[in-house]
Amino acid sequence: ALQKMQQACSYIADFCEKELTLESVAEYMNFSACYFSRTFKRFTGYHFVEYLTMQRVRRAQALLSDTDLPVTEISFQSGFKSISTFNRVFRQYRGCSPSEFRKYYQG
């Protein structure tokens, strides 16, 4: 199960911009959603949605520091459906707005 969970984590990190759901990833890994949910939480310490959100924020951080893409574009490329959700979640996880993060990193 350990190897399968590492595989699931890689899959989530690689495709976090897509519309991933617990069900779709569980199915991809050939697990029932219920079993996958429990095992994933035990393995990572995070609920699926929490982990997915963290990966999306990570992707956004990389794009903010390595590209000149507009923040709106970065929010969508990181898997967020709206710029307001992106701004709120990013601030929640990083303690600053995406623009502030970019300024700090590129300055």
Short mmCIF file of N, CA and C in Angstrom, two decimals:
data_model
loop_
_atom_site.label_atom_id
_atom_site.label_comp_id
_atom_site.label_asym_id
_atom_site.label_seq_id
_atom_site.Cartn_x
_atom_site.Cartn_y
_atom_site.Cartn_z
N ALA A 1 0.84 -1.21 0.00
CA ALA A 1 0.00 0.00 0.00
C ALA A 1 0.88 1.26 0.00
N LEU A 2 2.04 1.17 0.67
CA LEU A 2 2.94 2.33 0.74
C LEU A 2 3.32 2.82 -0.66
N GLN A 3 3.73 1.89 -1.51
CA GLN A 3 4.15 2.24 -2.87
C GLN A 3 2.98 2.83 -3.66
N LYS A 4 1.79 2.28 -3.47
CA LYS A 4 0.60 2.77 -4.15
C LYS A 4 0.28 4.20 -3.70
N MET A 5 0.47 4.50 -2.42
CA MET A 5 0.18 5.84 -1.92
C MET A 5 1.22 6.85 -2.44
N GLN A 6 2.48 6.41 -2.54
CA GLN A 6 3.50 7.28 -3.12
C GLN A 6 3.16 7.58 -4.58
N GLN A 7 2.68 6.56 -5.27
CA GLN A 7 2.26 6.71 -6.66
C GLN A 7 1.08 7.69 -6.75
N ALA A 8 0.14 7.57 -5.83
CA ALA A 8 -1.03 8.46 -5.80
C ALA A 8 -0.58 9.90 -5.56
N CYS A 9 0.36 10.10 -4.64
CA CYS A 9 0.87 11.45 -4.34
C CYS A 9 1.55 12.06 -5.57
N SER A 10 2.33 11.27 -6.27
CA SER A 10 2.98 11.74 -7.50
C SER A 10 1.95 12.12 -8.55
N TYR A 11 0.96 11.27 -8.67
CA TYR A 11 -0.11 11.51 -9.65
C TYR A 11 -0.82 12.83 -9.34
N ILE A 12 -1.13 13.06 -8.07
CA ILE A 12 -1.81 14.29 -7.66
C ILE A 12 -0.91 15.50 -7.93
N ALA A 13 0.37 15.40 -7.60
CA ALA A 13 1.30 16.51 -7.84
C ALA A 13 1.42 16.80 -9.34
N ASP A 14 1.47 15.75 -10.16
CA ASP A 14 1.64 15.92 -11.61
C ASP A 14 0.41 16.49 -12.30
N PHE A 15 -0.76 16.18 -11.76
CA PHE A 15 -2.00 16.57 -12.44
C PHE A 15 -2.90 17.45 -11.59
N CYS A 16 -2.32 18.17 -10.62
CA CYS A 16 -3.14 18.96 -9.69
C CYS A 16 -3.95 20.06 -10.37
N GLU A 17 -3.53 20.45 -11.59
CA GLU A 17 -4.29 21.50 -12.29
C GLU A 17 -5.58 20.94 -12.91
N LYS A 18 -5.67 19.61 -13.01
CA LYS A 18 -6.86 18.97 -13.57
C LYS A 18 -7.97 18.91 -12.51
N GLU A 19 -9.14 18.50 -12.95
CA GLU A 19 -10.26 18.40 -12.03
C GLU A 19 -10.21 17.05 -11.32
N LEU A 20 -9.31 16.90 -10.38
CA LEU A 20 -9.17 15.64 -9.65
C LEU A 20 -10.18 15.57 -8.52
N THR A 21 -10.71 14.37 -8.34
CA THR A 21 -11.59 14.13 -7.19
C THR A 21 -11.04 12.91 -6.46
N LEU A 22 -11.45 12.76 -5.24
CA LEU A 22 -11.08 11.57 -4.46
C LEU A 22 -11.47 10.32 -5.25
N GLU A 23 -12.67 10.34 -5.80
CA GLU A 23 -13.19 9.19 -6.54
C GLU A 23 -12.34 8.89 -7.77
N SER A 24 -11.98 9.94 -8.53
CA SER A 24 -11.24 9.72 -9.77
C SER A 24 -9.83 9.19 -9.49
N VAL A 25 -9.19 9.70 -8.44
CA VAL A 25 -7.84 9.21 -8.11
C VAL A 25 -7.92 7.80 -7.53
N ALA A 26 -8.91 7.54 -6.69
CA ALA A 26 -9.10 6.19 -6.14
C ALA A 26 -9.30 5.19 -7.27
N GLU A 27 -10.13 5.56 -8.24
CA GLU A 27 -10.39 4.69 -9.38
C GLU A 27 -9.11 4.47 -10.18
N TYR A 28 -8.36 5.52 -10.41
CA TYR A 28 -7.09 5.42 -11.14
C TYR A 28 -6.14 4.44 -10.43
N MET A 29 -6.17 4.45 -9.10
CA MET A 29 -5.29 3.58 -8.31
C MET A 29 -5.90 2.20 -8.06
N ASN A 30 -7.10 1.97 -8.59
CA ASN A 30 -7.83 0.70 -8.39
C ASN A 30 -8.19 0.43 -6.92
N PHE A 31 -8.62 1.48 -6.23
CA PHE A 31 -9.10 1.35 -4.84
C PHE A 31 -10.53 1.84 -4.78
N SER A 32 -11.26 1.38 -3.78
CA SER A 32 -12.57 1.99 -3.52
C SER A 32 -12.29 3.37 -2.92
N ALA A 33 -13.20 4.30 -3.12
CA ALA A 33 -13.03 5.66 -2.62
C ALA A 33 -12.86 5.66 -1.09
N CYS A 34 -13.64 4.84 -0.43
CA CYS A 34 -13.60 4.77 1.03
C CYS A 34 -12.24 4.28 1.53
N TYR A 35 -11.77 3.18 0.95
CA TYR A 35 -10.47 2.63 1.34
C TYR A 35 -9.34 3.62 1.02
N PHE A 36 -9.41 4.19 -0.17
CA PHE A 36 -8.38 5.14 -0.59
C PHE A 36 -8.32 6.34 0.37
N SER A 37 -9.47 6.87 0.69
CA SER A 37 -9.57 8.02 1.59
C SER A 37 -8.89 7.75 2.93
N ARG A 38 -9.25 6.62 3.55
CA ARG A 38 -8.67 6.23 4.85
C ARG A 38 -7.16 6.02 4.75
N THR A 39 -6.75 5.25 3.74
CA THR A 39 -5.34 4.91 3.58
C THR A 39 -4.50 6.14 3.26
N PHE A 40 -5.05 7.00 2.41
CA PHE A 40 -4.35 8.22 2.02
C PHE A 40 -4.10 9.12 3.24
N LYS A 41 -5.13 9.26 4.06
CA LYS A 41 -5.02 10.08 5.28
C LYS A 41 -3.98 9.49 6.24
N ARG A 42 -4.01 8.17 6.39
CA ARG A 42 -3.03 7.51 7.25
C ARG A 42 -1.61 7.71 6.73
N PHE A 43 -1.44 7.61 5.43
CA PHE A 43 -0.14 7.70 4.80
C PHE A 43 0.42 9.13 4.78
N THR A 44 -0.42 10.10 4.43
CA THR A 44 0.06 11.48 4.27
C THR A 44 -0.18 12.36 5.49
N GLY A 45 -1.15 12.00 6.31
CA GLY A 45 -1.54 12.87 7.41
C GLY A 45 -2.53 13.95 6.97
N TYR A 46 -2.92 13.93 5.70
CA TYR A 46 -3.84 14.94 5.17
C TYR A 46 -5.05 14.27 4.52
N HIS A 47 -6.17 14.99 4.56
CA HIS A 47 -7.32 14.57 3.78
C HIS A 47 -6.99 14.84 2.32
N PHE A 48 -7.64 14.13 1.41
CA PHE A 48 -7.36 14.24 -0.01
C PHE A 48 -7.43 15.69 -0.51
N VAL A 49 -8.53 16.37 -0.20
CA VAL A 49 -8.73 17.74 -0.70
C VAL A 49 -7.65 18.68 -0.18
N GLU A 50 -7.28 18.51 1.08
CA GLU A 50 -6.21 19.31 1.70
C GLU A 50 -4.89 19.12 0.93
N TYR A 51 -4.58 17.87 0.66
CA TYR A 51 -3.34 17.53 -0.04
C TYR A 51 -3.34 18.11 -1.45
N LEU A 52 -4.46 17.95 -2.13
CA LEU A 52 -4.61 18.48 -3.48
C LEU A 52 -4.42 19.99 -3.48
N THR A 53 -5.02 20.65 -2.52
CA THR A 53 -4.90 22.12 -2.41
C THR A 53 -3.45 22.52 -2.17
N MET A 54 -2.76 21.79 -1.31
CA MET A 54 -1.34 22.09 -1.06
C MET A 54 -0.51 21.95 -2.33
N GLN A 55 -0.80 20.93 -3.12
CA GLN A 55 -0.07 20.74 -4.38
C GLN A 55 -0.35 21.88 -5.35
N ARG A 56 -1.60 22.35 -5.36
CA ARG A 56 -1.97 23.46 -6.23
C ARG A 56 -1.26 24.74 -5.80
N VAL A 57 -1.17 24.96 -4.50
CA VAL A 57 -0.47 26.14 -4.00
C VAL A 57 1.02 26.04 -4.34
N ARG A 58 1.59 24.85 -4.21
CA ARG A 58 3.00 24.64 -4.59
C ARG A 58 3.25 24.96 -6.05
N ARG A 59 2.36 24.45 -6.90
CA ARG A 59 2.47 24.71 -8.34
C ARG A 59 2.40 26.21 -8.59
N ALA A 60 1.47 26.88 -7.93
CA ALA A 60 1.32 28.33 -8.09
C ALA A 60 2.58 29.06 -7.65
N GLN A 61 3.16 28.64 -6.53
CA GLN A 61 4.40 29.26 -6.04
C GLN A 61 5.50 29.15 -7.08
N ALA A 62 5.65 27.98 -7.67
CA ALA A 62 6.68 27.76 -8.68
C ALA A 62 6.44 28.69 -9.88
N LEU A 63 5.19 28.77 -10.32
CA LEU A 63 4.88 29.63 -11.47
C LEU A 63 5.06 31.11 -11.13
N LEU A 64 4.72 31.48 -9.91
CA LEU A 64 4.88 32.89 -9.49
C LEU A 64 6.35 33.29 -9.45
N SER A 65 7.21 32.37 -9.00
CA SER A 65 8.61 32.74 -8.87
C SER A 65 9.41 32.51 -10.15
N ASP A 66 8.93 31.64 -11.06
CA ASP A 66 9.72 31.31 -12.25
C ASP A 66 9.18 31.86 -13.56
N THR A 67 7.98 32.45 -13.55
CA THR A 67 7.41 32.94 -14.81
C THR A 67 6.89 34.36 -14.63
N ASP A 68 6.56 34.97 -15.75
CA ASP A 68 5.93 36.30 -15.72
C ASP A 68 4.46 36.22 -16.10
N LEU A 69 3.91 35.01 -16.00
CA LEU A 69 2.49 34.83 -16.32
C LEU A 69 1.64 35.70 -15.39
N PRO A 70 0.52 36.22 -15.91
CA PRO A 70 -0.40 36.97 -15.04
C PRO A 70 -0.93 36.06 -13.92
N VAL A 71 -1.21 36.64 -12.77
CA VAL A 71 -1.70 35.88 -11.61
C VAL A 71 -2.97 35.10 -11.96
N THR A 72 -3.84 35.71 -12.76
CA THR A 72 -5.08 35.03 -13.17
C THR A 72 -4.75 33.74 -13.91
N GLU A 73 -3.82 33.80 -14.85
CA GLU A 73 -3.41 32.63 -15.62
C GLU A 73 -2.81 31.56 -14.70
N ILE A 74 -1.99 32.00 -13.75
CA ILE A 74 -1.37 31.08 -12.80
C ILE A 74 -2.44 30.38 -11.96
N SER A 75 -3.46 31.11 -11.56
CA SER A 75 -4.51 30.49 -10.75
C SER A 75 -5.16 29.35 -11.52
N PHE A 76 -5.44 29.55 -12.81
CA PHE A 76 -6.07 28.49 -13.61
C PHE A 76 -5.09 27.36 -13.91
N GLN A 77 -3.84 27.69 -14.19
CA GLN A 77 -2.84 26.65 -14.46
C GLN A 77 -2.52 25.82 -13.21
N SER A 78 -2.88 26.34 -12.06
CA SER A 78 -2.65 25.61 -10.81
C SER A 78 -3.88 24.82 -10.37
N GLY A 79 -4.95 24.92 -11.14
CA GLY A 79 -6.14 24.12 -10.86
C GLY A 79 -7.24 24.83 -10.09
N PHE A 80 -7.11 26.13 -9.87
CA PHE A 80 -8.16 26.87 -9.17
C PHE A 80 -9.21 27.34 -10.17
N LYS A 81 -10.47 27.26 -9.77
CA LYS A 81 -11.57 27.62 -10.67
C LYS A 81 -11.82 29.12 -10.71
N SER A 82 -11.47 29.82 -9.65
CA SER A 82 -11.71 31.27 -9.64
C SER A 82 -10.53 31.98 -8.98
N ILE A 83 -10.33 33.20 -9.41
CA ILE A 83 -9.22 34.00 -8.89
C ILE A 83 -9.45 34.33 -7.41
N SER A 84 -10.71 34.52 -7.02
CA SER A 84 -10.97 34.85 -5.60
C SER A 84 -10.65 33.66 -4.69
N THR A 85 -11.01 32.46 -5.14
CA THR A 85 -10.66 31.25 -4.36
C THR A 85 -9.15 31.11 -4.29
N PHE A 86 -8.50 31.31 -5.43
CA PHE A 86 -7.04 31.21 -5.48
C PHE A 86 -6.40 32.18 -4.48
N ASN A 87 -6.81 33.45 -4.52
CA ASN A 87 -6.24 34.45 -3.61
C ASN A 87 -6.46 34.09 -2.14
N ARG A 88 -7.68 33.65 -1.82
CA ARG A 88 -8.01 33.30 -0.44
C ARG A 88 -7.19 32.10 0.04
N VAL A 89 -7.16 31.05 -0.76
CA VAL A 89 -6.44 29.83 -0.39
C VAL A 89 -4.93 30.08 -0.32
N PHE A 90 -4.42 30.82 -1.29
CA PHE A 90 -2.98 31.10 -1.30
C PHE A 90 -2.59 31.86 -0.03
N ARG A 91 -3.37 32.87 0.34
CA ARG A 91 -3.10 33.65 1.55
C ARG A 91 -3.19 32.77 2.79
N GLN A 92 -4.16 31.87 2.81
CA GLN A 92 -4.36 30.94 3.93
C GLN A 92 -3.12 30.06 4.12
N TYR A 93 -2.56 29.57 3.03
CA TYR A 93 -1.41 28.66 3.11
C TYR A 93 -0.07 29.38 3.21
N ARG A 94 0.05 30.56 2.62
CA ARG A 94 1.34 31.25 2.56
C ARG A 94 1.42 32.53 3.38
N GLY A 95 0.28 33.02 3.87
CA GLY A 95 0.29 34.22 4.70
C GLY A 95 0.48 35.51 3.92
N CYS A 96 0.39 35.44 2.59
CA CYS A 96 0.47 36.65 1.77
C CYS A 96 -0.28 36.39 0.47
N SER A 97 -0.54 37.46 -0.28
CA SER A 97 -1.23 37.29 -1.56
C SER A 97 -0.25 36.76 -2.61
N PRO A 98 -0.77 36.19 -3.70
CA PRO A 98 0.11 35.74 -4.78
C PRO A 98 1.01 36.87 -5.31
N SER A 99 0.46 38.07 -5.44
CA SER A 99 1.26 39.20 -5.93
C SER A 99 2.37 39.57 -4.97
N GLU A 100 2.07 39.56 -3.68
CA GLU A 100 3.09 39.85 -2.66
C GLU A 100 4.18 38.78 -2.70
N PHE A 101 3.76 37.53 -2.85
CA PHE A 101 4.71 36.42 -2.93
C PHE A 101 5.65 36.63 -4.11
N ARG A 102 5.08 36.98 -5.26
CA ARG A 102 5.87 37.18 -6.48
C ARG A 102 6.86 38.33 -6.28
N LYS A 103 6.39 39.42 -5.71
CA LYS A 103 7.24 40.59 -5.49
C LYS A 103 8.44 40.22 -4.61
N TYR A 104 8.14 39.49 -3.55
CA TYR A 104 9.19 39.06 -2.61
C TYR A 104 10.19 38.15 -3.31
N TYR A 105 9.66 37.20 -4.10
CA TYR A 105 10.53 36.23 -4.76
C TYR A 105 11.32 36.77 -5.92
N GLN A 106 10.70 37.66 -6.69
CA GLN A 106 11.39 38.18 -7.86
C GLN A 106 12.17 39.45 -7.53
N GLY A 107 11.89 40.02 -6.35
CA GLY A 107 12.60 41.24 -5.93
C GLY A 107 13.83 40.82 -5.22
#
